[in-house]
GROMACS .gro file of C-alpha atoms in nm:
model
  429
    1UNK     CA    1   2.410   0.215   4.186
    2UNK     CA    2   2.283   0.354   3.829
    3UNK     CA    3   2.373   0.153   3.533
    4UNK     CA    4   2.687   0.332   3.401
    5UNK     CA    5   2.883   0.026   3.209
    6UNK     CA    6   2.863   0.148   2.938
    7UNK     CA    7   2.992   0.479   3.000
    8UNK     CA    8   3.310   0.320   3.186
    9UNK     CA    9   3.368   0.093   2.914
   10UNK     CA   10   3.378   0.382   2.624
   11UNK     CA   11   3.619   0.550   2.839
   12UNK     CA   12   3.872   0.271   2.837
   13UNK     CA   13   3.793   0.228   2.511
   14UNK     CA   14   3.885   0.604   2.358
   15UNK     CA   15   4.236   0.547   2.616
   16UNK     CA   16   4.342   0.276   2.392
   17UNK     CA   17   4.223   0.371   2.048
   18UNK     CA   18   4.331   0.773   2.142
   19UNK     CA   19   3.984   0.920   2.010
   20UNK     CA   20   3.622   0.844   2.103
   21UNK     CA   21   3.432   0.508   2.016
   22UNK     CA   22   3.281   0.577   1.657
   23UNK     CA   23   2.997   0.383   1.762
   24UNK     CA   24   2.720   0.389   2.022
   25UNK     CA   25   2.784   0.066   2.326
   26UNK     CA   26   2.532  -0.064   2.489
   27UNK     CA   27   2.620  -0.269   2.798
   28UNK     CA   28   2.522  -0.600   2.964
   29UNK     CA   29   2.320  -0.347   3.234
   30UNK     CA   30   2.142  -0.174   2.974
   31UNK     CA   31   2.322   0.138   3.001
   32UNK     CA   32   2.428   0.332   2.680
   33UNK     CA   33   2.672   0.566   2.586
   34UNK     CA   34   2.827   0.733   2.242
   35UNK     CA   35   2.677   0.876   1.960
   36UNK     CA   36   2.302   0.830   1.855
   37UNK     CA   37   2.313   0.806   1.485
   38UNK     CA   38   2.525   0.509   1.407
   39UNK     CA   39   2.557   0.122   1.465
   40UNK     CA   40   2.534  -0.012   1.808
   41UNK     CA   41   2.776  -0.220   1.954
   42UNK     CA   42   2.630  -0.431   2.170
   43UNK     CA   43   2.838  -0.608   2.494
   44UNK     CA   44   2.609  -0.874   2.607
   45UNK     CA   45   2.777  -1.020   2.886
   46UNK     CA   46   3.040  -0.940   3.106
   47UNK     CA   47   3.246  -1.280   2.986
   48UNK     CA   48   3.357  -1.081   2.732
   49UNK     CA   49   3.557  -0.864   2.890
   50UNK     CA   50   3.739  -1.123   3.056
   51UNK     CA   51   3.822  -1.300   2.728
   52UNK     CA   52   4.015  -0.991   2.644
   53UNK     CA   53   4.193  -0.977   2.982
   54UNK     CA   54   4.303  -1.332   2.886
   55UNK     CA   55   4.344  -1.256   2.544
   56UNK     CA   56   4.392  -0.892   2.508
   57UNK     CA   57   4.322  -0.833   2.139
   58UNK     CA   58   4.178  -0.879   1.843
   59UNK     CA   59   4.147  -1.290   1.927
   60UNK     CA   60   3.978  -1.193   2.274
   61UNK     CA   61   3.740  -0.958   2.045
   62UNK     CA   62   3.697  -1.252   1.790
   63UNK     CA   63   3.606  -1.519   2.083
   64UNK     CA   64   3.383  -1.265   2.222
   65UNK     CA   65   3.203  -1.213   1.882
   66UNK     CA   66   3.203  -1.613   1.757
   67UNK     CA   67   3.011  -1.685   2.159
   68UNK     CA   68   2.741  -1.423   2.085
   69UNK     CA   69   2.904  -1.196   2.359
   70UNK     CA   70   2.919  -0.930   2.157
   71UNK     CA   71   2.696  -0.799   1.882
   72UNK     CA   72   2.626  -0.492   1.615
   73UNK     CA   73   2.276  -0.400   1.582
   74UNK     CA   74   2.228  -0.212   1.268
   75UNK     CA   75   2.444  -0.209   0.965
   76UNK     CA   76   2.761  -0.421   1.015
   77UNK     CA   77   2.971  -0.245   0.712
   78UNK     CA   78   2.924   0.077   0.849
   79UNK     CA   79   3.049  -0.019   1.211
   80UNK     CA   80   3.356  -0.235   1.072
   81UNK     CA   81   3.432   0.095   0.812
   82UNK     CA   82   3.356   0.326   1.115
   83UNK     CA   83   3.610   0.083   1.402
   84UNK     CA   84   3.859   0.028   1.084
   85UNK     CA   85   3.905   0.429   1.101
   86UNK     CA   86   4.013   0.489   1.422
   87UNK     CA   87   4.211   0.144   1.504
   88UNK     CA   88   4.599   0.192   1.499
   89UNK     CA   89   4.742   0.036   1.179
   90UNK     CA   90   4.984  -0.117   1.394
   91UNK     CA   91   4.824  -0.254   1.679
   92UNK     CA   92   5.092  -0.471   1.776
   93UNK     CA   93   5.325  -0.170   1.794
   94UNK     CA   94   5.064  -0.006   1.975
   95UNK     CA   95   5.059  -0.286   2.247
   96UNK     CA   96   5.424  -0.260   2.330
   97UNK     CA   97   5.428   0.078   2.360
   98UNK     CA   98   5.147   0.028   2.601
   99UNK     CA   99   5.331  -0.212   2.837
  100UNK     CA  100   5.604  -0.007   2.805
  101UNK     CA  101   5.448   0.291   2.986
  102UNK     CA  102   5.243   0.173   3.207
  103UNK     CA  103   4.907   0.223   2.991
  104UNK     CA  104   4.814  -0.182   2.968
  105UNK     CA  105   4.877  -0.253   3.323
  106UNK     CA  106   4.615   0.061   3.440
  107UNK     CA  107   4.361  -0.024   3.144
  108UNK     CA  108   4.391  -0.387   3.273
  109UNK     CA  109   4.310  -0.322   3.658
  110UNK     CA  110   4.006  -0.057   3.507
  111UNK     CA  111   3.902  -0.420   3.330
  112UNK     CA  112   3.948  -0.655   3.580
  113UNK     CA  113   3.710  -0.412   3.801
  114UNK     CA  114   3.466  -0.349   3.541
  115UNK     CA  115   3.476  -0.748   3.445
  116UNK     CA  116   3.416  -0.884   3.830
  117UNK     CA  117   3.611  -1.187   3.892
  118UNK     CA  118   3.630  -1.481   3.694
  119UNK     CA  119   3.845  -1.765   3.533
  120UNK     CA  120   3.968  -1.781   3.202
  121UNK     CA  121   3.680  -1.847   2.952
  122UNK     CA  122   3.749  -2.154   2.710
  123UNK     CA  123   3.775  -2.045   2.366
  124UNK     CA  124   3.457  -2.150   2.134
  125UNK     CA  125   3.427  -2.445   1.982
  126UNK     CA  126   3.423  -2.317   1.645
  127UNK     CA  127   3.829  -2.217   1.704
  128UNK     CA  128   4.076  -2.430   1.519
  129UNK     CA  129   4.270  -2.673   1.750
  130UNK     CA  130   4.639  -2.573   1.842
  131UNK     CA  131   4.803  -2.740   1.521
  132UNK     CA  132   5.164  -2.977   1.572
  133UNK     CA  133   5.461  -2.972   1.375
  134UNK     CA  134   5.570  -2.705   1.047
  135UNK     CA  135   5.335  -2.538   0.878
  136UNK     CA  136   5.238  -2.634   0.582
  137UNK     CA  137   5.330  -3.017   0.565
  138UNK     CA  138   5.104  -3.263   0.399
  139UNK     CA  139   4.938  -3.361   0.756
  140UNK     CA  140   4.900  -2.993   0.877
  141UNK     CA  141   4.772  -2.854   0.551
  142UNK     CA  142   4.482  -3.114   0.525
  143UNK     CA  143   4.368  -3.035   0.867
  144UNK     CA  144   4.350  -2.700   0.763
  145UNK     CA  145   4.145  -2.725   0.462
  146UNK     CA  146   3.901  -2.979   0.645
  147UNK     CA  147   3.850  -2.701   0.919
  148UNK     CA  148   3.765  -2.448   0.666
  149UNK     CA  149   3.549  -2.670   0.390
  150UNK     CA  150   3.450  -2.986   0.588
  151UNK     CA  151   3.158  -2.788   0.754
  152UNK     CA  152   2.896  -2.909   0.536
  153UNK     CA  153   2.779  -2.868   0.159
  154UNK     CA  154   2.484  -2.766   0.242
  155UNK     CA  155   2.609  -2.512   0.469
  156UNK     CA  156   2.785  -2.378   0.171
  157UNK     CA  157   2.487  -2.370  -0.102
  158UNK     CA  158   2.279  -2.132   0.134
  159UNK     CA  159   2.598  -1.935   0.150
  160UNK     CA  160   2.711  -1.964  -0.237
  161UNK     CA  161   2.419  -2.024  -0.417
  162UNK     CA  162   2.361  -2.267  -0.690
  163UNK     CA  163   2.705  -2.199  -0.876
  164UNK     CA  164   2.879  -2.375  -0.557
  165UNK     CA  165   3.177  -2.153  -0.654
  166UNK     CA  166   3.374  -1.995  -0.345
  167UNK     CA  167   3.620  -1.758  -0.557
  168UNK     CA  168   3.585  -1.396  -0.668
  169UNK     CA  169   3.338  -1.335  -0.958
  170UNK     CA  170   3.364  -1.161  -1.246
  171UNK     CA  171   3.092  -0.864  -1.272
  172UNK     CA  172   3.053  -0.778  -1.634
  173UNK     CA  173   2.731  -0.597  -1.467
  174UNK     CA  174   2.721  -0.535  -1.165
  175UNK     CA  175   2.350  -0.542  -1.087
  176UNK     CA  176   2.372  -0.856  -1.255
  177UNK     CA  177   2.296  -1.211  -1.032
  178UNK     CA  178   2.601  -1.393  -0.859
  179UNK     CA  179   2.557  -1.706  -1.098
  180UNK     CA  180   2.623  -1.504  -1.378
  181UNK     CA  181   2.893  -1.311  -1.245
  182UNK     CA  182   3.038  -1.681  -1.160
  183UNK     CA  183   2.966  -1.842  -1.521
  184UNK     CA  184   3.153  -1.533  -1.687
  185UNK     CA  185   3.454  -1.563  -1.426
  186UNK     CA  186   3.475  -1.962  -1.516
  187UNK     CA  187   3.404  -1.899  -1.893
  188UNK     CA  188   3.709  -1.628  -1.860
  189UNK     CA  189   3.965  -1.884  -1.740
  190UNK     CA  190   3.850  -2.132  -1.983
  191UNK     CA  191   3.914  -1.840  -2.241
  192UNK     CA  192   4.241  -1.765  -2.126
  193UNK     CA  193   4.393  -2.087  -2.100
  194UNK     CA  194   4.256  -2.154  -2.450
  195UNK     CA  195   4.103  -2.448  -2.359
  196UNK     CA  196   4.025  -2.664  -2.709
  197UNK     CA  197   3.784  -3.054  -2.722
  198UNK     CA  198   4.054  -3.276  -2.586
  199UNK     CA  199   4.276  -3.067  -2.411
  200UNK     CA  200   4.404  -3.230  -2.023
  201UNK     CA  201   4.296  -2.952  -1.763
  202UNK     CA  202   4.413  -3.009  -1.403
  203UNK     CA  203   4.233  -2.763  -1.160
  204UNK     CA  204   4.451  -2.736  -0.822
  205UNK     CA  205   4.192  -2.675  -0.572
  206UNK     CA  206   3.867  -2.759  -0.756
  207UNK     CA  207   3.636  -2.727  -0.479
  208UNK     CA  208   3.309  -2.821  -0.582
  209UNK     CA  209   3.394  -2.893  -0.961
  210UNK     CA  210   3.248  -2.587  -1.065
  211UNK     CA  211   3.528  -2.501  -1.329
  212UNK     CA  212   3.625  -2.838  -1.422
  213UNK     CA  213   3.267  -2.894  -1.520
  214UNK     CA  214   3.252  -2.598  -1.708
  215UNK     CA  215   3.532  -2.642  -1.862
  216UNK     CA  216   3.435  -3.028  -1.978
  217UNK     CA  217   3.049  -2.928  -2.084
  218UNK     CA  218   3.163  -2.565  -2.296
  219UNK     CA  219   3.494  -2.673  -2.396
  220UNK     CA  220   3.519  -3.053  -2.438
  221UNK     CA  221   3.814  -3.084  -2.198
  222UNK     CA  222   3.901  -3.405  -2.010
  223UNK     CA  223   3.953  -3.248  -1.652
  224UNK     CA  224   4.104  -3.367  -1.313
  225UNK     CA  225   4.023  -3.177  -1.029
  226UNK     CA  226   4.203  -3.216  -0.670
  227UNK     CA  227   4.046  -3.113  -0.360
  228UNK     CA  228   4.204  -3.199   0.022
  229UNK     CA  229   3.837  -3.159   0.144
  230UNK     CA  230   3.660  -3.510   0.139
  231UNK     CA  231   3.328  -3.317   0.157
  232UNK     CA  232   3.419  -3.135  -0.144
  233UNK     CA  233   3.509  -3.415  -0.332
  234UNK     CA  234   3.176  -3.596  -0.244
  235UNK     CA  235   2.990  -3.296  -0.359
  236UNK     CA  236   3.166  -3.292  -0.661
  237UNK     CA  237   3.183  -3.665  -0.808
  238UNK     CA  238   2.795  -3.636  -0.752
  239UNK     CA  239   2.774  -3.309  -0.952
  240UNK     CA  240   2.989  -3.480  -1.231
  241UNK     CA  241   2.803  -3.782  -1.186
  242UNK     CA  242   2.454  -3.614  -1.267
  243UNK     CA  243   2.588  -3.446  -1.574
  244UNK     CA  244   2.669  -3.742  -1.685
  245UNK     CA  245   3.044  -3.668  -1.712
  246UNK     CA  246   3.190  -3.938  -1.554
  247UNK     CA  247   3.401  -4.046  -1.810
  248UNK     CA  248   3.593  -3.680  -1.856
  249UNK     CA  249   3.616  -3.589  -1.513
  250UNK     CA  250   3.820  -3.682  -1.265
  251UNK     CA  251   3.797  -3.571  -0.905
  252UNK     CA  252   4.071  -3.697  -0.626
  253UNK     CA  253   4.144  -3.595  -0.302
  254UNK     CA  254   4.515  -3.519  -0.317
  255UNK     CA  255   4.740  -3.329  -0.247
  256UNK     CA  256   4.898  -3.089  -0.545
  257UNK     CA  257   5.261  -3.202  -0.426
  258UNK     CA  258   5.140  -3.581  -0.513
  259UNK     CA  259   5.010  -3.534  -0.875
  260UNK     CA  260   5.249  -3.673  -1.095
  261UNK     CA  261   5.011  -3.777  -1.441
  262UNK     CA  262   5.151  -3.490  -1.637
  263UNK     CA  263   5.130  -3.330  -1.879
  264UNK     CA  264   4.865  -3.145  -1.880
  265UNK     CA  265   4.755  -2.860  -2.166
  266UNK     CA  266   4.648  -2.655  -1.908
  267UNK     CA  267   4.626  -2.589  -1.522
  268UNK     CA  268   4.389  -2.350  -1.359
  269UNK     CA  269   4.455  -2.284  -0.968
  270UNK     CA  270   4.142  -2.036  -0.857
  271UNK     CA  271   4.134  -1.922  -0.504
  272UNK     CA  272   4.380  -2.233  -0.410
  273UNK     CA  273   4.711  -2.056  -0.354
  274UNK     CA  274   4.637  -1.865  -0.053
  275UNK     CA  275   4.663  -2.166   0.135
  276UNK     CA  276   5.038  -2.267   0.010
  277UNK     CA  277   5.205  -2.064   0.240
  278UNK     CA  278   5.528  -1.870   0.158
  279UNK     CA  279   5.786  -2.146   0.261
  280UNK     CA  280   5.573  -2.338  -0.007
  281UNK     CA  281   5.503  -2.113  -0.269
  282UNK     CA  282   5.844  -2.184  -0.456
  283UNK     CA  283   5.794  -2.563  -0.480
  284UNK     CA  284   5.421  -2.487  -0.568
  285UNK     CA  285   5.529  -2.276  -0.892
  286UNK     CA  286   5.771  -2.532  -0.987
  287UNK     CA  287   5.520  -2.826  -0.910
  288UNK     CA  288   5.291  -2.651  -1.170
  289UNK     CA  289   5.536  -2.583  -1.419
  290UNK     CA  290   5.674  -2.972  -1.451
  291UNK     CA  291   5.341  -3.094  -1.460
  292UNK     CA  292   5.273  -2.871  -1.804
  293UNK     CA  293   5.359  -2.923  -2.125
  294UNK     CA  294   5.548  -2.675  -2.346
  295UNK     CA  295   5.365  -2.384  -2.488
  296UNK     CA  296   5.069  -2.527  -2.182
  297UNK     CA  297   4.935  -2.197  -1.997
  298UNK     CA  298   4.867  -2.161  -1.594
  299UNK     CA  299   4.615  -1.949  -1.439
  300UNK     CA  300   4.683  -1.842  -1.110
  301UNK     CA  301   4.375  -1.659  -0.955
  302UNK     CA  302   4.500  -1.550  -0.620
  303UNK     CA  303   4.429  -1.297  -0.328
  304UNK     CA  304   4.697  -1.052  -0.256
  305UNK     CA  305   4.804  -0.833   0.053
  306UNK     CA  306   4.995  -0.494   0.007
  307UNK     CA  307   5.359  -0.513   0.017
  308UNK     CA  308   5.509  -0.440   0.353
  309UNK     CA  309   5.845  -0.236   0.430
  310UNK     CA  310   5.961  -0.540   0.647
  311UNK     CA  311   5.797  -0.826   0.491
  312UNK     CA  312   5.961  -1.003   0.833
  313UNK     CA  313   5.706  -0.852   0.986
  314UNK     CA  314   5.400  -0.990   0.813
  315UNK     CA  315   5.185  -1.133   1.067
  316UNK     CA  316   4.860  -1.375   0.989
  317UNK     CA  317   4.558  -1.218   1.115
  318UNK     CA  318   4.461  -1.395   1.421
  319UNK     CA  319   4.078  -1.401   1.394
  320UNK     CA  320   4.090  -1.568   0.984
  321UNK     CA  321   4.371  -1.782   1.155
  322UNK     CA  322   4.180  -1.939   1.423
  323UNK     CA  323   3.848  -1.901   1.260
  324UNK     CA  324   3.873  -1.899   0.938
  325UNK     CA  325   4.144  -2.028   0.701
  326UNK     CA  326   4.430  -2.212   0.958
  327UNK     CA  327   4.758  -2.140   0.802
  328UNK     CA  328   4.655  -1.917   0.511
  329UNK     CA  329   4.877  -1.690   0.411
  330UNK     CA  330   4.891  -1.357   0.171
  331UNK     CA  331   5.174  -1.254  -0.071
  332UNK     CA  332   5.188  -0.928  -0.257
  333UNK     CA  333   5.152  -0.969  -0.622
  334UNK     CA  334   5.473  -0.892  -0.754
  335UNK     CA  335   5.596  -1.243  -0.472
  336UNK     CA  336   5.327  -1.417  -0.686
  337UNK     CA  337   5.463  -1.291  -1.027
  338UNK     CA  338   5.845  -1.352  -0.905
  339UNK     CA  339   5.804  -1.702  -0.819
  340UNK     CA  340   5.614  -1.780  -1.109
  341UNK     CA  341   5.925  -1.649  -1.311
  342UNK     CA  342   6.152  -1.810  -1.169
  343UNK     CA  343   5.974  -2.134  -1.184
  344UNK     CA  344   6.081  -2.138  -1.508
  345UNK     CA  345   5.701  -1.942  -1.654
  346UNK     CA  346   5.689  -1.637  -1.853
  347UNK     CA  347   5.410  -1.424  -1.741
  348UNK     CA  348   5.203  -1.282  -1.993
  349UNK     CA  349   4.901  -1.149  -1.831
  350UNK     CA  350   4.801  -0.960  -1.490
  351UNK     CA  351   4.407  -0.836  -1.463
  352UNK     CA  352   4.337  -0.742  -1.069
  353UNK     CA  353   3.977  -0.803  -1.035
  354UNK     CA  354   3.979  -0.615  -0.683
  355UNK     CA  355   3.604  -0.484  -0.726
  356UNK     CA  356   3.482  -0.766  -0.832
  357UNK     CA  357   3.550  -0.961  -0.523
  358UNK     CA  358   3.399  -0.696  -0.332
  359UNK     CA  359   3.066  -0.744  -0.507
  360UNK     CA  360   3.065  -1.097  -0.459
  361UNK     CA  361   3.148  -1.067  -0.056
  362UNK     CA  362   2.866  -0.891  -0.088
  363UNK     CA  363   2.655  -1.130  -0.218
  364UNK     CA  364   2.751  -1.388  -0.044
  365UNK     CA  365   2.677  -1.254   0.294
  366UNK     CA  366   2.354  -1.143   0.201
  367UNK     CA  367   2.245  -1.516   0.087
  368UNK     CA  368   2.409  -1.595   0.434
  369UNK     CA  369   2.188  -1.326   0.611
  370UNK     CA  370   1.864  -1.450   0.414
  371UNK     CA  371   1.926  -1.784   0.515
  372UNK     CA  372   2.075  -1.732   0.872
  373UNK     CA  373   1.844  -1.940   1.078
  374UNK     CA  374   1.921  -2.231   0.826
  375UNK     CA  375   2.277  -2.178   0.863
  376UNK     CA  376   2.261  -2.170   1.213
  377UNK     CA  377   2.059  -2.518   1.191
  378UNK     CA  378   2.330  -2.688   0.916
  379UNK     CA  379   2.678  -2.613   1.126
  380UNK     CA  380   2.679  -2.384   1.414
  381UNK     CA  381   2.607  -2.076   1.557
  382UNK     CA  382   2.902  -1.983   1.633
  383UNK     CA  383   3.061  -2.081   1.249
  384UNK     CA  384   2.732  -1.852   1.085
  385UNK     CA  385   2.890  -1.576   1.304
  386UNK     CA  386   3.223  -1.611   1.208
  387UNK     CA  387   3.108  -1.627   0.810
  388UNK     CA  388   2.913  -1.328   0.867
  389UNK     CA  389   3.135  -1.148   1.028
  390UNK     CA  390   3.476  -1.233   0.774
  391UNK     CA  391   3.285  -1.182   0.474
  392UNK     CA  392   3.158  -0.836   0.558
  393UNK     CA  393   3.496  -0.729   0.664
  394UNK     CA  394   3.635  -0.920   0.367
  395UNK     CA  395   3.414  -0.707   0.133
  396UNK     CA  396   3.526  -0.403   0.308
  397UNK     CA  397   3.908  -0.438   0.263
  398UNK     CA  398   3.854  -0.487  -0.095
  399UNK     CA  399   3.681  -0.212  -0.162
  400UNK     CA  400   3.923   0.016   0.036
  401UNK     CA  401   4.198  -0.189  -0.154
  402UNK     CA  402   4.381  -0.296   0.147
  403UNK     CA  403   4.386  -0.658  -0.009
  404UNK     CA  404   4.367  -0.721  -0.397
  405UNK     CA  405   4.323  -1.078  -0.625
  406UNK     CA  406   4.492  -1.103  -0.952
  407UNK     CA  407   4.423  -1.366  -1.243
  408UNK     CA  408   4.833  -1.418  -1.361
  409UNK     CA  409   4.824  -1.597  -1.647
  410UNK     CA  410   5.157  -1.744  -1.744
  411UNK     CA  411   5.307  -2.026  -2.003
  412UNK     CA  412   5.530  -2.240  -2.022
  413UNK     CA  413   5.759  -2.185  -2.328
  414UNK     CA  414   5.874  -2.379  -2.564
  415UNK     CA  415   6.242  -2.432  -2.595
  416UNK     CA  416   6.289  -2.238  -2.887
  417UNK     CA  417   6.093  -1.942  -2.711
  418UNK     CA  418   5.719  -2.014  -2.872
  419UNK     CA  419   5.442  -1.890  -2.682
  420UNK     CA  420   5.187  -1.999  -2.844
  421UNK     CA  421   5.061  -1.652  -2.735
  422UNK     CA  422   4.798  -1.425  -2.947
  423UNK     CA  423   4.965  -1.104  -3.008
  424UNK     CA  424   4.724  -0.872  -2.902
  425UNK     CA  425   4.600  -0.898  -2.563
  426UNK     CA  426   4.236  -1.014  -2.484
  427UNK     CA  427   4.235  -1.261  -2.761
  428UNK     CA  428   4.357  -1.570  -2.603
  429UNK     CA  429   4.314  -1.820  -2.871
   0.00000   0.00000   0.00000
C-alpha cells in the first residue's frame, strides 16, 4: 500500500479546522502532503494520534509536542502565526458543536483507523502532577512555583542570560542587548517608586534578586526579597553574597500572605501577580497596601489577558497549565486597576509595555535555541521543548496583542490626601 498518511491526516485535519492545513505534514511513513513553501509539521509517530483520541485537544497536541512526537521543521513563528489563523477562537464551542452532530464521533473512528490500536499513552513526565485541594492555598501555590522555577539555575542562565531576570524588558532600543533592555526596566521601577539611600523595599516575587540588588547597589535601599522557589532563593543569597550586600539584603522564602515586618517605603511586585489567582487577587492588593506606609508607592508589573464578554467563561490554557505555570491565572487590566482601588490605593500611573515583552520572548528563545543541547543536558528534553515552544507562542500573542503587561504604579495616600506625587508625569521624584 503507498504511503498516503499524510494525505489522510490533512483531510481530517481541514474537517475540523473548516479550511485546509496552512502548513505542509509530513507523516510517520514519510508521506507528505500540503503546501510547499511553508513550515513543516512533522508527525513522528503514530502515538500521537492516540494521545489526542485520549485527549482530544490542545493537551493531546501539547503531550504529543513535549514527547518529541510531533515537530516543526523550519521557522516555528511562522507555523504558530500560520495554525493561530485558521484555529476557531472558540475551540471549546467548537467541540460541542461537534459532538452534537455527529462530526467528533466520525473524525474519531477516521483516527482510531489511521492510529492502529493502542492503549492510552501516559502523559510526559515533564506534566505537572494532578494538584489536591483549592487553588491557590499556601500548600498548592508552592508546588506550583517549584514546578515552574525549581528546574535548575543553570537551566535558567542559558535561557535568561546574565541579568537572571525572567520579566518583560524595557527596550529603549530595540536592537539593543537583553541585559540592557533588563537594567533600564529595573532602573525604571527603581525610578518610579522613588527609591532614596535608606528607603525599606520589599520585592514580592524577587526571583533571582535581580531588582532588589539593583535597587540596593544604585539606590542605597535596604531590600527584602521573597521567593516560594528554594532554588531561587539559593541563587539569590549567593548573588547578594558576592556583592557583598549581605547586610542590606534580605532574601526569604515566604509566602507574601506571611510577611508581616511592615512598613515598607516601597513594594515592587514584577511578573509575581500572575500567579495569585483571581479568588486571591483581593487579599493580595490589600496585603500590599497594609504592609506600606503612607504616601509609600507599589509597582505592580503584571501580564494581562483581554477582557471577555462572560468573564465566567475564562478558561486557563491547558498546555501553560500543565506545562508551564500550574494555577496561573490572567486578569484584564482594568480587574488589576479595580482591585488595587479598592484596596484602599490610588492609581496614578498605567504604561503597557506590550512590545517590549515581545522583544524579550524573543530573545529569550533564541539564547534557548543557541544553547539547546545544553538545555537538554541541565533539565530535560521534554522541559527545553516546552520552553521553546511557550516562549515562541508567548512572543507571538504579544505582538498580535492578544495578551498585554502593564507597570500600575499606585500609592498609598496619606490621610489628609498627600501623594507625595510629582505633578507632571515621568518625573517620579
Amino acid at each position: 500500500m503507498a504511503a498516503d498518511a499524510a494525505h489522510r491526516l490533512a483531510a481530517l485535519a481541514a474537517q475540523v479546522l473548516g479550511t485546509p492545513l496552512p502548513l505542509r505534514l509530513r507523516a510517520w511513513d514519510g508521506s507528505e502532503s500540503g503546501p510547499h513553501d511553508t513550515p513543516v509539521l512533522v508527525v513522528r509517530r503514530r502515538r500521537a494520534l492516540h494521545r489526542l483520541l485520549w485527549q482530544p485537544g490542545e493537551l493531546g497536541l501539547a503531550r504529543a509536542w513535549v514527547a518529541g512526537e510531533i515537530d516543526v521543521e523550519g521557522d516555528l513563528y511562522e507555523a504558530l502565526d500560520r495554525l493561530t489563523a485558521v484555529v476557531p477562537p472558540d475551540a471549546h464551542a467548537l467541540g460541542r458543536r461537534m459532538l452534537r452532530d455527529g462530526t467528533a464521533v466520525r473524525l474519531a473512528g477516521s483516527l482510531l483507523r489511521l492510529a492502529g490500536p493502542g492503549v492510552p499513552p501516559p502523559p510526559p513526565p515533564e506534566e505537572s502532577v494532578r494538584r489536591r485541594g483549592g487553588a491557590h492555598t499556601k500548600r498548592r501555590d508552592q508546588a506550583a512555583i517549584s514546578h515552574h522555577y525549581d528546574v535548575g539555575n543553570d537551566f535558567y542562565a542559558r535561557v535568561l542570560g546574565p541579568s537572571m531576570v525572567y520579566s518583560c524588558a524595557y527596550w529603549e532600543r530595540p536592537a539593543g542587548t537583553l541585559e540592557d533592555a533588563q537594567a533600564a526596566k529595573l532602573d525604571l521601577v527603581c525610578r518610579k517608586l522613588a527609591l532614596r539611600p535608606g528607603d525599606r523595599l520589599l520585592d514580592i516575587g524577587c526571583g533571582w534578586g535581580s531588582m532588589v540588588l539593583h535597587a540596593a547597589e544604585h539606590y542605597g535601599v535596604r531590600a527584602t526579597g521573597v521567593t516560594l522557589s528554594v532554588e531561587q532563593a539559593d541563587l539569590a543569597r549567593k548573588r547578594v553574597a558576592e556583592a557583598g550586600l549581605t547586610d542590606r539584603i534580605d532574601i526569604r522564602v515566604q509566602d507574601y500572605r506571611d510577611v508581616t515586618d511592615g512598613p515598607y517605603d516601597a513594594i515592587s511586585s514584577i511578573g509575581m501577580a500572575e500567579h495569585v489567582g483571581q479568588v486571591r487577587y483581593q487579599e493580595y492588593a490589600e496585603r500590599a497596601y497594609r504592609l506600606l506606609r503612607p504616601g509609600g508607592r507599589f509597582l505592580n508589573h503584571q501580564i494581562a489577558r483581554r477582557p471577555l464578554d462572560d468573564e465566567a467563561g475564562y478558561r486557563v490554557d491547558a498546555f501553560i497549565d500543565r506545562y508551564v505555570f500550574p494555577d496561573g491565572e490572567l486578569s484584564p487590566v482594568g480587574s488589576t486597576v479595580s482591585s488595587l482601588e479598592r484596596a484602599g490605593f490610588e492609581v496614578r500611573d498605567l504604561e503597557a509595555l506590550r512590545e517590549h515583552y515581545a522583544l524579550t520572548l524573543r530573545a529569550w528563545v533564541r539564547n534557548l535555541e543557541e544553547h539547546f543541547a545544553e538545555a537538554e543536558r541541565l533539565t530535560s528534553r521534554g522541559r527545553a521543548r516546552i520552553w521553546r515552544l511557550y516562549m515562541a507562542a508567548s512572543a507571538l500573542a504579544f505582538e498580535r496583542n492578544r495578551i498585554g503587561v502593564n507597570q500600575v504604579l499606585a500609592v498609598r495616600t496619606a490621610g489628609d490626601g498627600t501623594s507625595s506625587m510629582p505633578l507632571v508625569r515621568g518625573t517620579w521624584n
